[in-house]
Amino acid sequence: MIQHVAIIMDGNGRWATSRGLSRSDGHRAGAKQISVVADAARKMGIKYMTIYAFSTENWKRPQPEVATLMSLLREFTTDTLDQMMENNVRFCISGRVEDIPLIARNSVFNAIEKTRNNDGFTINVAFSYGGRAEIVYAVNKILKERKSDKPVTEEEFRNYLYHPEIPDPELMIRTGGELRISNFLLWQISYAELYVTPVFWPDFGADELRKALESFAGRDRRFGGLNLPSGDAVDK
Ligand code: IPE
Ligand code: IPE
Ligand code: MG
């Protein structure tokens, strides 16, 4: 069973445009889907869900769109807090938390604090997140905190990432059809299975998640080795 699924929630803008709505309407519809998909994932036995909500590159978007996304972060952390407490869900952020503007800051930190000890399911929101920024953050943390001068191992390095306690995702889903990573979880997805669907994020629900998990279940994960059916001839 999958412990951790990571999702690039893409396609809000195209979903809205195709309906004659504004891009912000698309983001609002997308934000509503987060709880739907998180609930479904939790009920399917998944333990962690990392969702890409705002990248370090998304600051380039027009100011009104950025402002809508900041408001949605505040609304999400305010409106779903009771539900998260009820369902034993922990909320956390991966990203440059110092970039989160004042309008969203209190509700974000409040949600992190209140849900800190919940251990049924974790929603990790990648916000002002970049995979490269995370790696550089880890390097700087090492330079500042590490006492030893022994070479750093991969296992040790991961302890300096934003959330070392969250295992690497086994599956990474991208909605909206683009075949790229867009600077998401560069370290953690080294062996994740990729699943791309043309479905836009506001249309991605429990059934779509089930399809992704079915696809994952059919993958042959070799991790560079060989999965030989027993009895197969092996070179001596
Ligand atoms: C994803 O939807 C949400 C964010 C990047 C914040 P987009 O806004 O990128 O939607 P498209 O890709 O333009 O359709
Ligand atoms: C990736 O989507 C970031 C998020 C979903 C938050 P983008 O829409 O920003 O990615 P590009 O621009 O297509 O690479
Ligand atoms: Mg996009």
PDB file of C-alpha atoms and ligand atoms in Angstrom:
ATOM      1  CA  MET A   1       0.000   0.000   0.000  1.00  0.00           C
ATOM      2  CA  ILE A   2       1.067   3.526  -0.701  1.00  0.00           C
ATOM      3  CA  GLN A   3       2.057   5.604   2.303  1.00  0.00           C
ATOM      4  CA  HIS A   4       2.636   8.922   0.563  1.00  0.00           C
ATOM      5  CA  VAL A   5       1.121  10.390  -2.570  1.00  0.00           C
ATOM      6  CA  ALA A   6       2.360  13.692  -4.003  1.00  0.00           C
ATOM      7  CA  ILE A   7       0.156  15.724  -6.322  1.00  0.00           C
ATOM      8  CA  ILE A   8       0.885  18.590  -8.715  1.00  0.00           C
ATOM      9  CA  MET A   9      -2.548  20.214  -8.696  1.00  0.00           C
ATOM     10  CA  ASP A  10      -2.436  21.755 -12.159  1.00  0.00           C
ATOM     11  CA  GLY A  11      -5.093  22.955 -14.599  1.00  0.00           C
ATOM     12  CA  ASN A  12      -7.231  25.306 -12.493  1.00  0.00           C
ATOM     13  CA  GLY A  13      -6.795  28.107 -15.035  1.00  0.00           C
ATOM     14  CA  ARG A  14      -7.688  25.987 -18.062  1.00  0.00           C
ATOM     15  CA  TRP A  15     -10.647  24.462 -16.205  1.00  0.00           C
ATOM     16  CA  ALA A  16     -11.993  27.981 -15.580  1.00  0.00           C
ATOM     17  CA  THR A  17     -11.244  29.379 -19.053  1.00  0.00           C
ATOM     18  CA  SER A  18     -13.021  26.462 -20.699  1.00  0.00           C
ATOM     19  CA  ARG A  19     -16.137  27.421 -18.717  1.00  0.00           C
ATOM     20  CA  GLY A  20     -15.892  31.141 -19.379  1.00  0.00           C
ATOM     21  CA  LEU A  21     -14.892  31.771 -15.754  1.00  0.00           C
ATOM     22  CA  SER A  22     -11.950  33.713 -14.345  1.00  0.00           C
ATOM     23  CA  ARG A  23      -8.695  31.991 -13.367  1.00  0.00           C
ATOM     24  CA  SER A  24      -9.457  32.887  -9.749  1.00  0.00           C
ATOM     25  CA  ASP A  25     -12.751  30.985 -10.011  1.00  0.00           C
ATOM     26  CA  GLY A  26     -10.670  28.039 -11.137  1.00  0.00           C
ATOM     27  CA  HIS A  27      -8.423  28.328  -8.090  1.00  0.00           C
ATOM     28  CA  ARG A  28     -11.468  28.509  -5.803  1.00  0.00           C
ATOM     29  CA  ALA A  29     -12.896  25.350  -7.376  1.00  0.00           C
ATOM     30  CA  GLY A  30      -9.473  23.706  -7.066  1.00  0.00           C
ATOM     31  CA  ALA A  31      -9.145  24.617  -3.394  1.00  0.00           C
ATOM     32  CA  LYS A  32     -12.500  22.921  -2.676  1.00  0.00           C
ATOM     33  CA  GLN A  33     -11.194  19.680  -4.165  1.00  0.00           C
ATOM     34  CA  ILE A  34      -8.330  19.424  -1.686  1.00  0.00           C
ATOM     35  CA  SER A  35     -10.517  18.166   1.175  1.00  0.00           C
ATOM     36  CA  VAL A  36     -12.405  15.829  -1.162  1.00  0.00           C
ATOM     37  CA  VAL A  37      -9.200  14.178  -2.372  1.00  0.00           C
ATOM     38  CA  ALA A  38      -7.566  14.194   1.078  1.00  0.00           C
ATOM     39  CA  ASP A  39     -10.636  12.476   2.587  1.00  0.00           C
ATOM     40  CA  ALA A  40     -10.596   9.865  -0.146  1.00  0.00           C
ATOM     41  CA  ALA A  41      -6.851   9.259   0.288  1.00  0.00           C
ATOM     42  CA  ARG A  42      -7.243   8.919   4.062  1.00  0.00           C
ATOM     43  CA  LYS A  43     -10.071   6.428   3.680  1.00  0.00           C
ATOM     44  CA  MET A  44      -7.993   4.424   1.201  1.00  0.00           C
ATOM     45  CA  GLY A  45      -5.314   4.006   3.877  1.00  0.00           C
ATOM     46  CA  ILE A  46      -2.769   6.521   2.573  1.00  0.00           C
ATOM     47  CA  LYS A  47      -0.897   8.300   5.382  1.00  0.00           C
ATOM     48  CA  TYR A  48       0.618  11.398   3.737  1.00  0.00           C
ATOM     49  CA  MET A  49      -0.427  13.658   0.891  1.00  0.00           C
ATOM     50  CA  THR A  50       1.869  16.419  -0.355  1.00  0.00           C
ATOM     51  CA  ILE A  51       0.086  18.873  -2.633  1.00  0.00           C
ATOM     52  CA  TYR A  52       1.790  21.484  -4.778  1.00  0.00           C
ATOM     53  CA  ALA A  53      -0.284  24.614  -4.212  1.00  0.00           C
ATOM     54  CA  PHE A  54       2.122  27.456  -5.041  1.00  0.00           C
ATOM     55  CA  SER A  55       5.634  27.267  -6.453  1.00  0.00           C
ATOM     56  CA  THR A  56       8.575  29.626  -6.012  1.00  0.00           C
ATOM     57  CA  GLU A  57       7.975  30.449  -9.703  1.00  0.00           C
ATOM     58  CA  ASN A  58       4.263  31.233  -9.231  1.00  0.00           C
ATOM     59  CA  TRP A  59       5.204  34.612  -7.684  1.00  0.00           C
ATOM     60  CA  LYS A  60       5.652  35.727 -11.324  1.00  0.00           C
ATOM     61  CA  ARG A  61       1.894  35.595 -11.917  1.00  0.00           C
ATOM     62  CA  PRO A  62      -0.236  38.758 -12.018  1.00  0.00           C
ATOM     63  CA  GLN A  63      -0.682  40.269  -8.555  1.00  0.00           C
ATOM     64  CA  PRO A  64      -4.482  39.757  -8.354  1.00  0.00           C
ATOM     65  CA  GLU A  65      -4.091  36.043  -9.067  1.00  0.00           C
ATOM     66  CA  VAL A  66      -1.329  35.756  -6.447  1.00  0.00           C
ATOM     67  CA  ALA A  67      -3.586  37.593  -3.975  1.00  0.00           C
ATOM     68  CA  THR A  68      -6.430  35.134  -4.621  1.00  0.00           C
ATOM     69  CA  LEU A  69      -4.106  32.197  -3.960  1.00  0.00           C
ATOM     70  CA  MET A  70      -2.953  33.763  -0.671  1.00  0.00           C
ATOM     71  CA  SER A  71      -6.577  34.279   0.407  1.00  0.00           C
ATOM     72  CA  LEU A  72      -7.372  30.680  -0.473  1.00  0.00           C
ATOM     73  CA  LEU A  73      -4.519  29.501   1.739  1.00  0.00           C
ATOM     74  CA  ARG A  74      -6.018  31.476   4.612  1.00  0.00           C
ATOM     75  CA  GLU A  75      -9.528  30.166   3.897  1.00  0.00           C
ATOM     76  CA  PHE A  76      -8.338  26.579   3.651  1.00  0.00           C
ATOM     77  CA  THR A  77      -6.484  26.705   6.953  1.00  0.00           C
ATOM     78  CA  THR A  78      -9.422  28.427   8.684  1.00  0.00           C
ATOM     79  CA  ASP A  79     -12.386  26.615   7.177  1.00  0.00           C
ATOM     80  CA  THR A  80     -11.052  23.062   7.299  1.00  0.00           C
ATOM     81  CA  LEU A  81      -9.425  23.215  10.744  1.00  0.00           C
ATOM     82  CA  ASP A  82     -12.373  21.670  12.650  1.00  0.00           C
ATOM     83  CA  GLN A  83     -12.657  18.942  10.067  1.00  0.00           C
ATOM     84  CA  MET A  84      -8.925  18.218  10.280  1.00  0.00           C
ATOM     85  CA  MET A  85      -9.134  17.986  14.081  1.00  0.00           C
ATOM     86  CA  GLU A  86     -12.142  15.666  13.841  1.00  0.00           C
ATOM     87  CA  ASN A  87     -10.378  13.397  11.377  1.00  0.00           C
ATOM     88  CA  ASN A  88      -7.028  13.330  13.228  1.00  0.00           C
ATOM     89  CA  VAL A  89      -5.310  15.117  10.318  1.00  0.00           C
ATOM     90  CA  ARG A  90      -2.031  16.968  10.704  1.00  0.00           C
ATOM     91  CA  PHE A  91      -1.494  20.050   8.540  1.00  0.00           C
ATOM     92  CA  CYS A  92       1.985  21.193   7.614  1.00  0.00           C
ATOM     93  CA  ILE A  93       3.755  23.357   5.055  1.00  0.00           C
ATOM     94  CA  SER A  94       6.786  22.690   2.908  1.00  0.00           C
ATOM     95  CA  GLY A  95       8.272  25.816   1.428  1.00  0.00           C
ATOM     96  CA  ARG A  96       9.521  29.272   2.236  1.00  0.00           C
ATOM     97  CA  VAL A  97       7.102  29.924   5.117  1.00  0.00           C
ATOM     98  CA  GLU A  98       8.684  33.346   5.583  1.00  0.00           C
ATOM     99  CA  ASP A  99       7.136  34.340   2.222  1.00  0.00           C
ATOM    100  CA  ILE A 100       3.565  33.693   3.405  1.00  0.00           C
ATOM    101  CA  PRO A 101       1.939  37.137   3.606  1.00  0.00           C
ATOM    102  CA  LEU A 102       0.372  38.512   6.766  1.00  0.00           C
ATOM    103  CA  ILE A 103      -3.204  37.877   5.625  1.00  0.00           C
ATOM    104  CA  ALA A 104      -2.609  34.123   5.673  1.00  0.00           C
ATOM    105  CA  ARG A 105       0.128  33.814   8.261  1.00  0.00           C
ATOM    106  CA  ASN A 106      -1.906  33.559  11.481  1.00  0.00           C
ATOM    107  CA  SER A 107      -4.324  30.968  10.192  1.00  0.00           C
ATOM    108  CA  VAL A 108      -1.506  28.905   8.671  1.00  0.00           C
ATOM    109  CA  PHE A 109       0.564  28.858  11.864  1.00  0.00           C
ATOM    110  CA  ASN A 110      -2.551  28.254  13.940  1.00  0.00           C
ATOM    111  CA  ALA A 111      -3.449  25.202  11.832  1.00  0.00           C
ATOM    112  CA  ILE A 112       0.120  23.865  12.062  1.00  0.00           C
ATOM    113  CA  GLU A 113       0.130  24.336  15.841  1.00  0.00           C
ATOM    114  CA  LYS A 114      -3.362  22.949  16.553  1.00  0.00           C
ATOM    115  CA  THR A 115      -2.940  19.844  14.401  1.00  0.00           C
ATOM    116  CA  ARG A 116       0.668  19.166  15.413  1.00  0.00           C
ATOM    117  CA  ASN A 117      -0.068  15.955  17.346  1.00  0.00           C
ATOM    118  CA  ASN A 118      -2.660  14.477  14.966  1.00  0.00           C
ATOM    119  CA  ASP A 119      -1.324  11.285  13.479  1.00  0.00           C
ATOM    120  CA  GLY A 120      -4.034   9.722  11.312  1.00  0.00           C
ATOM    121  CA  PHE A 121      -3.105  11.487   8.094  1.00  0.00           C
ATOM    122  CA  THR A 122      -0.840  14.372   7.060  1.00  0.00           C
ATOM    123  CA  ILE A 123      -1.659  17.081   4.519  1.00  0.00           C
ATOM    124  CA  ASN A 124       1.643  18.674   3.572  1.00  0.00           C
ATOM    125  CA  VAL A 125       0.982  21.787   1.491  1.00  0.00           C
ATOM    126  CA  ALA A 126       3.894  22.797  -0.735  1.00  0.00           C
ATOM    127  CA  PHE A 127       3.592  26.575  -0.677  1.00  0.00           C
ATOM    128  CA  SER A 128       6.167  29.009  -2.030  1.00  0.00           C
ATOM    129  CA  TYR A 129       7.860  25.693  -2.634  1.00  0.00           C
ATOM    130  CA  GLY A 130      10.699  24.894  -5.012  1.00  0.00           C
ATOM    131  CA  GLY A 131      12.642  21.655  -5.134  1.00  0.00           C
ATOM    132  CA  ARG A 132      15.879  23.552  -5.670  1.00  0.00           C
ATOM    133  CA  ALA A 133      15.048  26.007  -2.878  1.00  0.00           C
ATOM    134  CA  GLU A 134      14.521  23.035  -0.540  1.00  0.00           C
ATOM    135  CA  ILE A 135      17.878  21.495  -1.421  1.00  0.00           C
ATOM    136  CA  VAL A 136      19.656  24.821  -0.919  1.00  0.00           C
ATOM    137  CA  TYR A 137      17.766  25.266   2.389  1.00  0.00           C
ATOM    138  CA  ALA A 138      19.091  21.872   3.500  1.00  0.00           C
ATOM    139  CA  VAL A 139      22.657  22.756   2.497  1.00  0.00           C
ATOM    140  CA  ASN A 140      22.525  26.016   4.428  1.00  0.00           C
ATOM    141  CA  LYS A 141      21.054  24.253   7.469  1.00  0.00           C
ATOM    142  CA  ILE A 142      23.941  21.781   7.348  1.00  0.00           C
ATOM    143  CA  LEU A 143      26.476  24.611   7.141  1.00  0.00           C
ATOM    144  CA  LYS A 144      24.886  26.297  10.135  1.00  0.00           C
ATOM    145  CA  GLU A 145      24.042  23.373  12.416  1.00  0.00           C
ATOM    146  CA  ARG A 146      26.223  20.403  11.588  1.00  0.00           C
ATOM    147  CA  LYS A 147      29.142  19.866  13.949  1.00  0.00           C
ATOM    148  CA  SER A 148      30.830  16.887  12.294  1.00  0.00           C
ATOM    149  CA  ASP A 149      33.277  17.279   9.412  1.00  0.00           C
ATOM    150  CA  LYS A 150      32.648  13.729   8.147  1.00  0.00           C
ATOM    151  CA  PRO A 151      31.185  13.496   4.619  1.00  0.00           C
ATOM    152  CA  VAL A 152      27.396  13.883   4.547  1.00  0.00           C
ATOM    153  CA  THR A 153      25.501  10.723   3.594  1.00  0.00           C
ATOM    154  CA  GLU A 154      22.182  10.599   1.702  1.00  0.00           C
ATOM    155  CA  GLU A 155      20.420   9.390   4.857  1.00  0.00           C
ATOM    156  CA  GLU A 156      21.819  12.283   6.869  1.00  0.00           C
ATOM    157  CA  PHE A 157      21.089  14.840   4.148  1.00  0.00           C
ATOM    158  CA  ARG A 158      17.377  14.086   4.185  1.00  0.00           C
ATOM    159  CA  ASN A 159      17.246  15.094   7.850  1.00  0.00           C
ATOM    160  CA  TYR A 160      17.849  18.701   6.796  1.00  0.00           C
ATOM    161  CA  LEU A 161      14.954  18.858   4.314  1.00  0.00           C
ATOM    162  CA  TYR A 162      11.676  20.601   5.246  1.00  0.00           C
ATOM    163  CA  HIS A 163       9.945  17.446   6.586  1.00  0.00           C
ATOM    164  CA  PRO A 164      12.383  14.588   7.156  1.00  0.00           C
ATOM    165  CA  GLU A 165       9.723  12.625   9.055  1.00  0.00           C
ATOM    166  CA  ILE A 166       7.615  12.250   5.888  1.00  0.00           C
ATOM    167  CA  PRO A 167       8.716   9.238   3.803  1.00  0.00           C
ATOM    168  CA  ASP A 168       9.421   9.726   0.100  1.00  0.00           C
ATOM    169  CA  PRO A 169       6.284   9.584  -2.068  1.00  0.00           C
ATOM    170  CA  GLU A 170       5.805   6.277  -3.873  1.00  0.00           C
ATOM    171  CA  LEU A 171       3.491   7.946  -6.391  1.00  0.00           C
ATOM    172  CA  MET A 172       3.475  11.387  -7.942  1.00  0.00           C
ATOM    173  CA  ILE A 173       0.329  12.510  -9.743  1.00  0.00           C
ATOM    174  CA  ARG A 174       0.162  15.481 -12.079  1.00  0.00           C
ATOM    175  CA  THR A 175      -3.239  16.713 -13.232  1.00  0.00           C
ATOM    176  CA  GLY A 176      -3.667  18.966 -16.262  1.00  0.00           C
ATOM    177  CA  GLY A 177      -1.574  16.854 -18.601  1.00  0.00           C
ATOM    178  CA  GLU A 178       1.848  18.566 -18.597  1.00  0.00           C
ATOM    179  CA  LEU A 179       4.758  16.134 -18.771  1.00  0.00           C
ATOM    180  CA  ARG A 180       7.128  17.936 -16.413  1.00  0.00           C
ATOM    181  CA  ILE A 181       8.130  18.220 -12.775  1.00  0.00           C
ATOM    182  CA  SER A 182       8.020  22.050 -12.475  1.00  0.00           C
ATOM    183  CA  ASN A 183      10.535  22.099  -9.597  1.00  0.00           C
ATOM    184  CA  PHE A 184       8.496  19.834  -7.293  1.00  0.00           C
ATOM    185  CA  LEU A 185      10.134  17.554  -4.682  1.00  0.00           C
ATOM    186  CA  LEU A 186      13.344  17.040  -6.645  1.00  0.00           C
ATOM    187  CA  TRP A 187      15.070  15.064  -3.898  1.00  0.00           C
ATOM    188  CA  GLN A 188      12.105  12.981  -2.743  1.00  0.00           C
ATOM    189  CA  ILE A 189      10.773  11.754  -6.099  1.00  0.00           C
ATOM    190  CA  SER A 190      13.972  10.011  -7.159  1.00  0.00           C
ATOM    191  CA  TYR A 191      12.102   6.701  -7.446  1.00  0.00           C
ATOM    192  CA  ALA A 192       8.457   7.787  -7.388  1.00  0.00           C
ATOM    193  CA  GLU A 193       6.116   6.325  -9.991  1.00  0.00           C
ATOM    194  CA  LEU A 194       4.680   9.080 -12.178  1.00  0.00           C
ATOM    195  CA  TYR A 195       1.037   9.335 -13.168  1.00  0.00           C
ATOM    196  CA  VAL A 196      -0.119  12.145 -15.440  1.00  0.00           C
ATOM    197  CA  THR A 197      -3.772  12.665 -16.246  1.00  0.00           C
ATOM    198  CA  PRO A 198      -5.277  15.246 -18.607  1.00  0.00           C
ATOM    199  CA  VAL A 199      -8.062  15.811 -16.045  1.00  0.00           C
ATOM    200  CA  PHE A 200      -7.871  19.347 -14.636  1.00  0.00           C
ATOM    201  CA  TRP A 201      -7.447  19.579 -10.863  1.00  0.00           C
ATOM    202  CA  PRO A 202     -10.990  20.884 -10.082  1.00  0.00           C
ATOM    203  CA  ASP A 203     -12.352  17.721 -11.783  1.00  0.00           C
ATOM    204  CA  PHE A 204      -9.997  15.344  -9.969  1.00  0.00           C
ATOM    205  CA  GLY A 205     -11.903  13.419  -7.282  1.00  0.00           C
ATOM    206  CA  ALA A 206     -12.006  10.065  -5.498  1.00  0.00           C
ATOM    207  CA  ASP A 207     -12.563   8.103  -8.724  1.00  0.00           C
ATOM    208  CA  GLU A 208      -9.584   9.740 -10.398  1.00  0.00           C
ATOM    209  CA  LEU A 209      -7.445   9.001  -7.342  1.00  0.00           C
ATOM    210  CA  ARG A 210      -8.549   5.369  -7.467  1.00  0.00           C
ATOM    211  CA  LYS A 211      -7.498   5.192 -11.135  1.00  0.00           C
ATOM    212  CA  ALA A 212      -4.061   6.536 -10.263  1.00  0.00           C
ATOM    213  CA  LEU A 213      -3.682   3.961  -7.479  1.00  0.00           C
ATOM    214  CA  GLU A 214      -4.747   1.184  -9.844  1.00  0.00           C
ATOM    215  CA  SER A 215      -2.132   2.296 -12.325  1.00  0.00           C
ATOM    216  CA  PHE A 216       0.446   2.304  -9.522  1.00  0.00           C
ATOM    217  CA  ALA A 217      -0.564  -1.200  -8.454  1.00  0.00           C
ATOM    218  CA  GLY A 218       0.285  -2.470 -11.941  1.00  0.00           C
ATOM    219  CA  ARG A 219       3.802  -0.991 -11.996  1.00  0.00           C
ATOM    220  CA  ASP A 220       6.878  -3.168 -11.753  1.00  0.00           C
ATOM    221  CA  ARG A 221       9.085  -1.307  -9.273  1.00  0.00           C
ATOM    222  CA  ARG A 222      12.639  -2.523  -9.692  1.00  0.00           C
ATOM    223  CA  PHE A 223      14.710   0.253  -8.067  1.00  0.00           C
ATOM    224  CA  GLY A 224      17.521  -0.531 -10.458  1.00  0.00           C
ATOM    225  CA  GLY A 225      17.516  -4.223  -9.613  1.00  0.00           C
ATOM    226  CA  LEU A 226      15.757  -7.133 -11.243  1.00  0.00           C
ATOM    227  CA  ASN A 227      12.413  -8.570 -10.210  1.00  0.00           C
ATOM    228  CA  LEU A 228      12.954 -12.105 -11.407  1.00  0.00           C
ATOM    229  CA  PRO A 229      10.038 -14.465 -11.113  1.00  0.00           C
ATOM    230  CA  SER A 230      11.366 -17.404  -9.075  1.00  0.00           C
ATOM    231  CA  GLY A 231      12.632 -20.133 -11.361  1.00  0.00           C
ATOM    232  CA  ASP A 232      13.889 -17.695 -14.024  1.00  0.00           C
ATOM    233  CA  ALA A 233      17.306 -18.332 -15.457  1.00  0.00           C
ATOM    234  CA  VAL A 234      19.968 -16.123 -13.894  1.00  0.00           C
ATOM    235  CA  ASP A 235      23.404 -15.452 -15.422  1.00  0.00           C
ATOM    236  CA  LYS A 236      26.043 -17.117 -13.348  1.00  0.00           C
TER     237      LYS A 236
HETATM  238  C1  IPE B   1      -2.480  25.196 -10.855  1.00  0.00           C
HETATM  239  O1  IPE B   1      -3.318  25.664 -11.840  1.00  0.00           O
HETATM  240  C2  IPE B   1      -2.509  26.039  -9.623  1.00  0.00           C
HETATM  241  C3  IPE B   1      -1.310  26.872  -9.457  1.00  0.00           C
HETATM  242  C4  IPE B   1      -0.228  26.821 -10.187  1.00  0.00           C
HETATM  243  C5  IPE B   1      -1.348  27.849  -8.399  1.00  0.00           C
HETATM  244  P1  IPE B   1      -2.823  26.707 -12.934  1.00  0.00           P
HETATM  245  O2  IPE B   1      -3.194  28.068 -12.485  1.00  0.00           O
HETATM  246  O3  IPE B   1      -1.385  26.514 -13.267  1.00  0.00           O
HETATM  247  O4  IPE B   1      -3.738  26.268 -14.157  1.00  0.00           O
HETATM  248  P2  IPE B   1      -3.320  26.238 -15.691  1.00  0.00           P
HETATM  249  O5  IPE B   1      -2.120  25.349 -15.792  1.00  0.00           O
HETATM  250  O6  IPE B   1      -3.050  27.636 -16.075  1.00  0.00           O
HETATM  251  O7  IPE B   1      -4.516  25.643 -16.354  1.00  0.00           O
HETATM  252  C1  IPE B   2       3.056  23.800 -11.059  1.00  0.00           C
HETATM  253  O1  IPE B   2       2.120  24.310 -11.949  1.00  0.00           O
HETATM  254  C2  IPE B   2       2.895  24.447  -9.735  1.00  0.00           C
HETATM  255  C3  IPE B   2       1.665  24.155  -9.031  1.00  0.00           C
HETATM  256  C4  IPE B   2       0.736  23.298  -9.394  1.00  0.00           C
HETATM  257  C5  IPE B   2       1.487  24.863  -7.801  1.00  0.00           C
HETATM  258  P1  IPE B   2       2.482  25.486 -12.955  1.00  0.00           P
HETATM  259  O2  IPE B   2       1.272  25.735 -13.766  1.00  0.00           O
HETATM  260  O3  IPE B   2       3.051  26.637 -12.217  1.00  0.00           O
HETATM  261  O4  IPE B   2       3.646  24.819 -13.813  1.00  0.00           O
HETATM  262  P2  IPE B   2       4.196  25.164 -15.257  1.00  0.00           P
HETATM  263  O5  IPE B   2       4.302  26.668 -15.320  1.00  0.00           O
HETATM  264  O6  IPE B   2       3.214  24.633 -16.230  1.00  0.00           O
HETATM  265  O7  IPE B   2       5.505  24.449 -15.322  1.00  0.00           O
HETATM  266 MG    MG B   3      -0.424  25.355 -14.654  1.00  0.00          MG
END
